[in-house]
Tab-separated table of C-alpha atoms in Angstrom:
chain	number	residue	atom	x	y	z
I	1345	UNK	CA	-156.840	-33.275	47.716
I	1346	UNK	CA	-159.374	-33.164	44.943
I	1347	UNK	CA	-159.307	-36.353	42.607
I	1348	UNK	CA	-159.655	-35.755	39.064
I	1349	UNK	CA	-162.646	-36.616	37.275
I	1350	UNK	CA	-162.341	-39.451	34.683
I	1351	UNK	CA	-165.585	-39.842	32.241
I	1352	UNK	CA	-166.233	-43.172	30.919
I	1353	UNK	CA	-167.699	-43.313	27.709
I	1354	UNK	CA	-169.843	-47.111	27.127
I	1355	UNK	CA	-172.186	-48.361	25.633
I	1356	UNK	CA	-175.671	-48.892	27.594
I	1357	UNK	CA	-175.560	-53.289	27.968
I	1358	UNK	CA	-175.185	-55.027	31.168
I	1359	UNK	CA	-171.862	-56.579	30.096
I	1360	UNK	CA	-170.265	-53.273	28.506
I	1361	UNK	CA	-171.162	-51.748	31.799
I	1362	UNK	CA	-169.525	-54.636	33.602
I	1363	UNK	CA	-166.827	-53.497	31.893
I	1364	UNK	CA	-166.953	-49.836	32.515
I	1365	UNK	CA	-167.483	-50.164	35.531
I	1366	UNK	CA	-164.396	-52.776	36.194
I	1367	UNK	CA	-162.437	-50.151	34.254
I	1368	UNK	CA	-163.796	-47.385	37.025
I	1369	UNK	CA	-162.476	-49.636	39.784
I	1370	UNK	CA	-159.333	-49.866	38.842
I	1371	UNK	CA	-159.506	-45.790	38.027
I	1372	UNK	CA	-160.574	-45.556	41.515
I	1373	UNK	CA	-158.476	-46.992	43.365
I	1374	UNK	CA	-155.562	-45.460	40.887
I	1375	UNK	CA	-156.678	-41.835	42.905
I	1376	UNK	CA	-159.413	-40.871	39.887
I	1377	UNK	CA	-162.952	-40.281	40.448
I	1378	UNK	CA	-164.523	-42.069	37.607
I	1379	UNK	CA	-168.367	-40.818	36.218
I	1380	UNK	CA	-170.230	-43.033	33.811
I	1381	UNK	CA	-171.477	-42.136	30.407
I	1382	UNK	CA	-173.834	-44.682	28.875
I	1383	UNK	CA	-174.890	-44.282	25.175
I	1384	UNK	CA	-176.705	-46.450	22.692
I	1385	UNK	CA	-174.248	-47.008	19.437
I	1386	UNK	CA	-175.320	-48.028	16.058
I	1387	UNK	CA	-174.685	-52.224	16.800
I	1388	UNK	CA	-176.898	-51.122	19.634
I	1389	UNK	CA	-179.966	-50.018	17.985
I	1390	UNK	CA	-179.996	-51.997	14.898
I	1391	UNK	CA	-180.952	-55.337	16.232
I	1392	UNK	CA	-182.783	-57.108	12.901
I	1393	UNK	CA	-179.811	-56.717	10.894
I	1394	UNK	CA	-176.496	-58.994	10.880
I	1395	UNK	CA	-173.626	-57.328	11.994
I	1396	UNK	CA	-171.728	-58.095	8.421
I	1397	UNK	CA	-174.816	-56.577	6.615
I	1398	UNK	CA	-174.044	-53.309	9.093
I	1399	UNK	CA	-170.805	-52.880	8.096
I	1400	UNK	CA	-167.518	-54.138	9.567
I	1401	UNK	CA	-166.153	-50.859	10.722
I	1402	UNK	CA	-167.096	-49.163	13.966
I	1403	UNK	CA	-170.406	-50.547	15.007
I	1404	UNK	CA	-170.508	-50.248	18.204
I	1405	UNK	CA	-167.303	-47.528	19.153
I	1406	UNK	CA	-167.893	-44.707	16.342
I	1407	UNK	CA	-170.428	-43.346	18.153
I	1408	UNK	CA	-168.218	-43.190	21.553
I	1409	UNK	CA	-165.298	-41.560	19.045
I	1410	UNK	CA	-167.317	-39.041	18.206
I	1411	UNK	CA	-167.837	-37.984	21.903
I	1412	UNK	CA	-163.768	-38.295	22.788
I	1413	UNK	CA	-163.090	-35.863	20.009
I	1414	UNK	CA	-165.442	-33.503	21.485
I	1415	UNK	CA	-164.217	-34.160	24.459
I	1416	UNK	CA	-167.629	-35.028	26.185
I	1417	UNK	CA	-165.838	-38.462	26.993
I	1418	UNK	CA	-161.931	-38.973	28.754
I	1419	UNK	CA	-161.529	-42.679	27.610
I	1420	UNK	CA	-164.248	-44.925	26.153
I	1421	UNK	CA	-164.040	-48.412	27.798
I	1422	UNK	CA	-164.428	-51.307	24.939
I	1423	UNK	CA	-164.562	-54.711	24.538
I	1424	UNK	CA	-161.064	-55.358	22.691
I	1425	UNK	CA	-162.537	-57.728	20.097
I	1426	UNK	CA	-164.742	-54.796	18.761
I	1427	UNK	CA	-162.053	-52.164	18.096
I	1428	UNK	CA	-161.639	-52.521	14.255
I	1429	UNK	CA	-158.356	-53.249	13.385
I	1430	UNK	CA	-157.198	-49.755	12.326
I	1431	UNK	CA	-158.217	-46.999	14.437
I	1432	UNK	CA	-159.277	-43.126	13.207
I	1433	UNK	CA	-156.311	-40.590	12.917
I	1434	UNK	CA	-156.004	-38.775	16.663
I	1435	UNK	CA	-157.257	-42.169	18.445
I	1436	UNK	CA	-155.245	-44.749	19.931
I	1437	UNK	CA	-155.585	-47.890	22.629
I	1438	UNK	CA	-154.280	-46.711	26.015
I	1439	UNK	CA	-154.623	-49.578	27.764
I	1440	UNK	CA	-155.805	-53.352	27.489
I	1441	UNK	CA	-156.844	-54.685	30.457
I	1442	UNK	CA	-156.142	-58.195	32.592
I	1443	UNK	CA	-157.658	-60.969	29.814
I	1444	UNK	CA	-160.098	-63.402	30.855
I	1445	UNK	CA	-160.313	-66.450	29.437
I	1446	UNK	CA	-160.887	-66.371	25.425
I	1447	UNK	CA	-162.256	-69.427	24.727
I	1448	UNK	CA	-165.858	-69.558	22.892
I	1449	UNK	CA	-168.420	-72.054	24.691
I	1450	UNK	CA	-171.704	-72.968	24.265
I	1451	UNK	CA	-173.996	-71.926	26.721
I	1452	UNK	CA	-177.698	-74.046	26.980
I	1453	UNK	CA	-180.752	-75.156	29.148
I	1454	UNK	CA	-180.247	-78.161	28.116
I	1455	UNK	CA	-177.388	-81.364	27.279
I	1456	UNK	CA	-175.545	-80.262	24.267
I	1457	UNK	CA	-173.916	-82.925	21.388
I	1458	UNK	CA	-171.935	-82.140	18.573
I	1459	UNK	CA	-172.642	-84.672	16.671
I	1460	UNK	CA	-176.360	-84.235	16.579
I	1461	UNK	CA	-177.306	-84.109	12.875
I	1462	UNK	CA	-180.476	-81.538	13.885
I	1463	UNK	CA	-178.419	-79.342	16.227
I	1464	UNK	CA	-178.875	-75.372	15.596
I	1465	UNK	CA	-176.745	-73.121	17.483
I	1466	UNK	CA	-177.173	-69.618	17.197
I	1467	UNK	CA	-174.835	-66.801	16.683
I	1468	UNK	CA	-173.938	-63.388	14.878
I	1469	UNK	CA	-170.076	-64.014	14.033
I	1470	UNK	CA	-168.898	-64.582	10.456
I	1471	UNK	CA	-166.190	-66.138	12.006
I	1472	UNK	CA	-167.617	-68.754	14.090
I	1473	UNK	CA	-170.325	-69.826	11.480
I	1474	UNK	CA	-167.379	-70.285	9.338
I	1475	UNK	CA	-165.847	-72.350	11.662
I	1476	UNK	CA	-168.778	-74.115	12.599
I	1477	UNK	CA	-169.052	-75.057	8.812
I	1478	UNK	CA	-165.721	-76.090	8.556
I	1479	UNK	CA	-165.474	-78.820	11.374
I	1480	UNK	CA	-168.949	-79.449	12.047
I	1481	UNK	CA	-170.772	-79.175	8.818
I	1482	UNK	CA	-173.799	-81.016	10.029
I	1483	UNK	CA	-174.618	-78.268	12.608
I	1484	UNK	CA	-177.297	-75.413	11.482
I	1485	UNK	CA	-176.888	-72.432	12.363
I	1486	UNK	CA	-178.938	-68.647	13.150
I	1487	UNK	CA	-178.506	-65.580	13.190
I	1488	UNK	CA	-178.779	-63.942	16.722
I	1489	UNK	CA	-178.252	-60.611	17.845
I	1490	UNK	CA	-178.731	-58.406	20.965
I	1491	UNK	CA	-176.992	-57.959	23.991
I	1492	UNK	CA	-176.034	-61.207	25.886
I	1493	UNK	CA	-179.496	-61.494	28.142
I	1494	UNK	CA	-181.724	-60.783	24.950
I	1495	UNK	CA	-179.839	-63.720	23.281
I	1496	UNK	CA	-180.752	-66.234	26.435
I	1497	UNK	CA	-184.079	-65.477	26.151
I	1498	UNK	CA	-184.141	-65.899	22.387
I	1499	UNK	CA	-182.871	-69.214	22.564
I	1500	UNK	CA	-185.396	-69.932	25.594
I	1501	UNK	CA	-188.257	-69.858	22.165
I	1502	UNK	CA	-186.814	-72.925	20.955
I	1503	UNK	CA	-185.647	-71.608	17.773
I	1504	UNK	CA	-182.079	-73.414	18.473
I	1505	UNK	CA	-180.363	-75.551	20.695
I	1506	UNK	CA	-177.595	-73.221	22.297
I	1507	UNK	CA	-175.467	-70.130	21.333
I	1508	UNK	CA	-172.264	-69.913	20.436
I	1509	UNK	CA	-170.299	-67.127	22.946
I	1510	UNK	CA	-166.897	-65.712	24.207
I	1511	UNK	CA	-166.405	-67.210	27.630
I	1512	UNK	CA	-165.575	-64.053	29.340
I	1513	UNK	CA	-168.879	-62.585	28.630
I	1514	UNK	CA	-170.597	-65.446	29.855
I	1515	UNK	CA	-168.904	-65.383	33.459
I	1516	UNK	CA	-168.805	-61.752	33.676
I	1517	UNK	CA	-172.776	-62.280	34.113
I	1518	UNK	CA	-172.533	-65.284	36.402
I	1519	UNK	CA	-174.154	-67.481	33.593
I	1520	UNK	CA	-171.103	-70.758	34.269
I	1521	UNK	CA	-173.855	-72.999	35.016
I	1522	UNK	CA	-175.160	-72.703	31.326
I	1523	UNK	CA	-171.826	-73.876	29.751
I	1524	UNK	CA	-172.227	-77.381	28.082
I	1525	UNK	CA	-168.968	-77.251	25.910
I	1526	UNK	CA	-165.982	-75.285	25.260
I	1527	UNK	CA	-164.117	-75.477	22.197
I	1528	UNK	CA	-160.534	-76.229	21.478
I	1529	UNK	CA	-158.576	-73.185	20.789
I	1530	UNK	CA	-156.033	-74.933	19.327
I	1531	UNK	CA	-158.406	-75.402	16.144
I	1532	UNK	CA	-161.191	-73.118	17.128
I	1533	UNK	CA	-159.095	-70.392	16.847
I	1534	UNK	CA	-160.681	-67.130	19.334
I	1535	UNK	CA	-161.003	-63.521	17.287
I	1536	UNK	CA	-158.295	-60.565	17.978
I	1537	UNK	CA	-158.730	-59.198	21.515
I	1538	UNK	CA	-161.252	-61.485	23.009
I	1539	UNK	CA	-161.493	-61.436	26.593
I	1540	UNK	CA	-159.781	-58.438	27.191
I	1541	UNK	CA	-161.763	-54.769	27.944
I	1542	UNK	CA	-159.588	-52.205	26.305
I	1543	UNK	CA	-159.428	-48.192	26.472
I	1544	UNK	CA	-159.434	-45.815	24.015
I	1545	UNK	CA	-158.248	-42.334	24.003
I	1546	UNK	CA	-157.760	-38.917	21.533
I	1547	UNK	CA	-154.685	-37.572	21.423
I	1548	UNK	CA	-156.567	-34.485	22.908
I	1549	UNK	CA	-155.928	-35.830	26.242
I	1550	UNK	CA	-153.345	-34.725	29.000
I	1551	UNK	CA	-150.589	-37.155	28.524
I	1552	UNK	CA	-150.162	-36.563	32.201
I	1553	UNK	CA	-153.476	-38.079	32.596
I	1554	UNK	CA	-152.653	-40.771	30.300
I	1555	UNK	CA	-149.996	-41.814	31.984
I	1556	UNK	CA	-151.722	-42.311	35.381
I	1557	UNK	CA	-155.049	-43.974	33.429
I	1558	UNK	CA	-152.659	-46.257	32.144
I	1559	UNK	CA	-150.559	-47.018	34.974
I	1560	UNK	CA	-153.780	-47.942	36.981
I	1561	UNK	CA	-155.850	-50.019	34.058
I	1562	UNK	CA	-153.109	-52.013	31.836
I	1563	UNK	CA	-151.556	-54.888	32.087
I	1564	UNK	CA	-148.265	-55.495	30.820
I	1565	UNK	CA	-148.606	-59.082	29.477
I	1566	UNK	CA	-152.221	-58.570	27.856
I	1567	UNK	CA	-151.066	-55.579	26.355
I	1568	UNK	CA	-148.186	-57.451	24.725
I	1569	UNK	CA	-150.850	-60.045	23.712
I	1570	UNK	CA	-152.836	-57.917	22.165
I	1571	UNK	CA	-150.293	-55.574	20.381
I	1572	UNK	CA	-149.065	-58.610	18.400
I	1573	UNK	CA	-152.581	-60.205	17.557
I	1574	UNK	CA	-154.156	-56.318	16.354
I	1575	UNK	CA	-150.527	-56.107	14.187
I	1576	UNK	CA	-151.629	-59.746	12.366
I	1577	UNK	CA	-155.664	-58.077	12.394
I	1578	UNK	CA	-154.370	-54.772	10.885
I	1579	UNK	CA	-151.796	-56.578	8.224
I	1580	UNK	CA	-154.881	-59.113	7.081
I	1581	UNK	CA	-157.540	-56.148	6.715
I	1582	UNK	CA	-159.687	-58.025	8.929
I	1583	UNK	CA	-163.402	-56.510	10.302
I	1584	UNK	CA	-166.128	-58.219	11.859
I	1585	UNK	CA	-167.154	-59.436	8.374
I	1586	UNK	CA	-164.402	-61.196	7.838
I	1587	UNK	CA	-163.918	-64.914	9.605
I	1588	UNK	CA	-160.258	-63.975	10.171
I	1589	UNK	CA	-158.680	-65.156	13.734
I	1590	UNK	CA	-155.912	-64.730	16.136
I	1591	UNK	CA	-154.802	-65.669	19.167
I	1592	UNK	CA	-151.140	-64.935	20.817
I	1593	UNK	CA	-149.499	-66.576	24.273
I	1594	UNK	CA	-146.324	-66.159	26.142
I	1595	UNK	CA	-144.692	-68.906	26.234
I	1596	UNK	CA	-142.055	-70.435	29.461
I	1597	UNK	CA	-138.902	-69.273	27.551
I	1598	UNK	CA	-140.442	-65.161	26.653
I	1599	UNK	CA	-141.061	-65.971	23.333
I	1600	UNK	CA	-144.517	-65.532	21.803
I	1601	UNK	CA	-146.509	-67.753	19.968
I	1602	UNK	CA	-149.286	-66.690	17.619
I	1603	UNK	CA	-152.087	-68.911	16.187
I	1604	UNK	CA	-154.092	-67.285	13.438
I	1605	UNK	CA	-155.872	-67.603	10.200
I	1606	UNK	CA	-158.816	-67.054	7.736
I	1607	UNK	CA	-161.442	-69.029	6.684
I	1608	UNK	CA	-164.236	-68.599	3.750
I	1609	UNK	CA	-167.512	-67.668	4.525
I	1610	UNK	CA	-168.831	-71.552	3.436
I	1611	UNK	CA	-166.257	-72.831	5.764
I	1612	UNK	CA	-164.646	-75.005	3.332
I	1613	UNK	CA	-161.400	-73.417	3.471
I	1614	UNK	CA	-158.946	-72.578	6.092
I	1615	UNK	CA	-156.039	-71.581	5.948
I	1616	UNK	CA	-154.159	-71.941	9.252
I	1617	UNK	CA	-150.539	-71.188	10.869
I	1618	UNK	CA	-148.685	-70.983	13.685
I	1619	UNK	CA	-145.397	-68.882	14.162
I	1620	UNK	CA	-143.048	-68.110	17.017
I	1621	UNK	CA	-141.207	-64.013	17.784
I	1622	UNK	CA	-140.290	-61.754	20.482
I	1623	UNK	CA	-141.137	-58.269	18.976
I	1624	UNK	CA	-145.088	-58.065	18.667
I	1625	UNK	CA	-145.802	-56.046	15.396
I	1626	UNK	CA	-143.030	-58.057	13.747
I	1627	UNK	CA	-144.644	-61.263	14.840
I	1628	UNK	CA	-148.168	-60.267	13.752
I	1629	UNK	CA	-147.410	-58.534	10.426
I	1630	UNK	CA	-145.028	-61.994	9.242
I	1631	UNK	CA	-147.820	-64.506	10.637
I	1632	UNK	CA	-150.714	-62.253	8.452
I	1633	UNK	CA	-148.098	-62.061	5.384
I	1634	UNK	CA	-147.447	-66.016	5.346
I	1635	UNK	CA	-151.165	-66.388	5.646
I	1636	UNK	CA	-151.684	-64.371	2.699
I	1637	UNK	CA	-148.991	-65.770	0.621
I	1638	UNK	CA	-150.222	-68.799	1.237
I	1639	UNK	CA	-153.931	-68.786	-0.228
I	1640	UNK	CA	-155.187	-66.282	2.570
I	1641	UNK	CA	-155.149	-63.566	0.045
I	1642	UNK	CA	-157.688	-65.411	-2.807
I	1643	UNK	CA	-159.763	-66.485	0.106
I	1644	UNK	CA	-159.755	-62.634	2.094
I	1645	UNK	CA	-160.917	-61.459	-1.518
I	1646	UNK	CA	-163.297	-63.710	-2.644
I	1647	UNK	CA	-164.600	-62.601	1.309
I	1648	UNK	CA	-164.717	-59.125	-0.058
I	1649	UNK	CA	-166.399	-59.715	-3.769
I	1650	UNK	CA	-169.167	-61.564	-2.272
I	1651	UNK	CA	-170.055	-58.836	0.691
I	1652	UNK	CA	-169.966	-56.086	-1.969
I	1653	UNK	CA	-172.817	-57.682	-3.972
């Protein structure tokens, strides 16, 4: 019998066609017969810029929307932490895939130390210079852009000490032995969806077909994960220009426990919480209202004022 032909939009990077093609495996061996479709997005091409100067919604998946609408695409195969909190009218997340690890490390050539008054790290997230500022004001800090291998060999100039990265990225290209410290996510908080590869569809699609690209790609757990940490993204208006973070975990007894925040671009303030629920959007929408309530709101725009200047 003929297997059906699944195209996978992604973008063109080593690691986003790690991705792809870990999403085509699991396609595969679900009875499709996954094809590749590589594409450059805008985050792709426009390397000189910071991604908050871009603009915070869909820099690197508008491009593979475009091509699902048309139907030139079946699914496009993301990493979770770049889908923008609310999606397009017609588009949805199928699936979410098994998470890795979420943690952000620093990767180097060389012995890392925090406490090094003339340490630079590099990195292109608003959140984790915000961070960064918060608990280790001392540290300096670059912009860096580019795919992950472009970044290595940026760093490799001497222009700073290490980069700042999402773990998962970092051992999906065998690069463990450049890890000299991981932070703690209980204060260094991970982004929405990090870790995870997630896939988007148009409501175009067969649902028949959905069904069985679901069945084979998502798991149940991350899913649930995700679903309640994109409902707290979604409720606090956050993009990839805003240092807003959230992380969610099952814990022994079912229940779910959800870590998130906001901090201001200097780093000074953060406002932090922790709450405990069972039903994901309920969870994630309370968590980003108490946050709000509670300063988040001033802080989120203040965030705003300053990148509409």
């Amino acid at each position: 019998m003929e297997r059906r032909v699944i195209k996978i939009g992604t973008r063109k990077s080593k690691l986003a066609m790690w991705q792809a093609n870990y999403v085509a495996d699991l396609l595969d061996a679900g009875g499709f017969q996954p094809q590749l479709m590589p594409i450059e997005t805008k985050g792709d091409k426009i390397q000189h810029v910071a991604l908050s100067k871009i603009g915070s919604k869909g820099v690197f998946t508008e491009e593979l929307e475009t091509m699902l609408r048309r139907g030139q695409i079946d699914i496009a195969v993301h990493s979770a932490k770049d889908l923008q909190s609310k999606l397009p009218d017609g588009f949805k997340v199928l699936a979410f895939c098994e998470r890795e690890s979420p943690d952000d490390v620093i990767v180097s050539d060389k012995e890392i130390d925090l406490n090094n008054p003339k340490l630079i790290l590099g990195t292109s997230s608003t959140r984790r210079i915000a961070m960064l500022k918060h608990y280790y004001p001392h540290i300096t800090t670059v912009d860096v852009r580019g795919n992950l291998q472009t970044r290595l060999e940026k760093m490799k100039t001497g222009s700073m000490d290490g980069l700042v990265l999402a773990y998962a990225g970092v051992r999906r290209m065998d690069y463990d032995h450049l890890v000299r410290y991981w932070f703690d996510t209980e204060r260094f908080i991970p982004p929405v969806g990090q870790g995870s590869v997630a896939i988007e569809i148009h409501e175009t699609i067969d649902k028949e077909v959905a069904d069985k690209i679901k069945k084979a790609t998502n798991h149940a757990l991350t899913e649930k994960m995700l679903l309640t940490e994109r409902a707290f993204l979604r409720r606090m208006d956050g993009g990839c220009s805003i240092p807003v973070f959230g992380h969610a975990q099952m814990e022994m007894d079912g229940q779910i426990i959800l870590k998130g925040g906001i901090a201001s671009l200097d780093g000074r303030q953060l406002i932090q919480r922790t709450m405990y629920g069972s039903n994901p959007e309920e969870l994630g929408t309370s968590l980003a209202d108490e946050i709000l309530q509670s300063g988040g709101k001033k802080v989120l725009d203040d965030i705003k004022s300053t990148i509409s200047k």
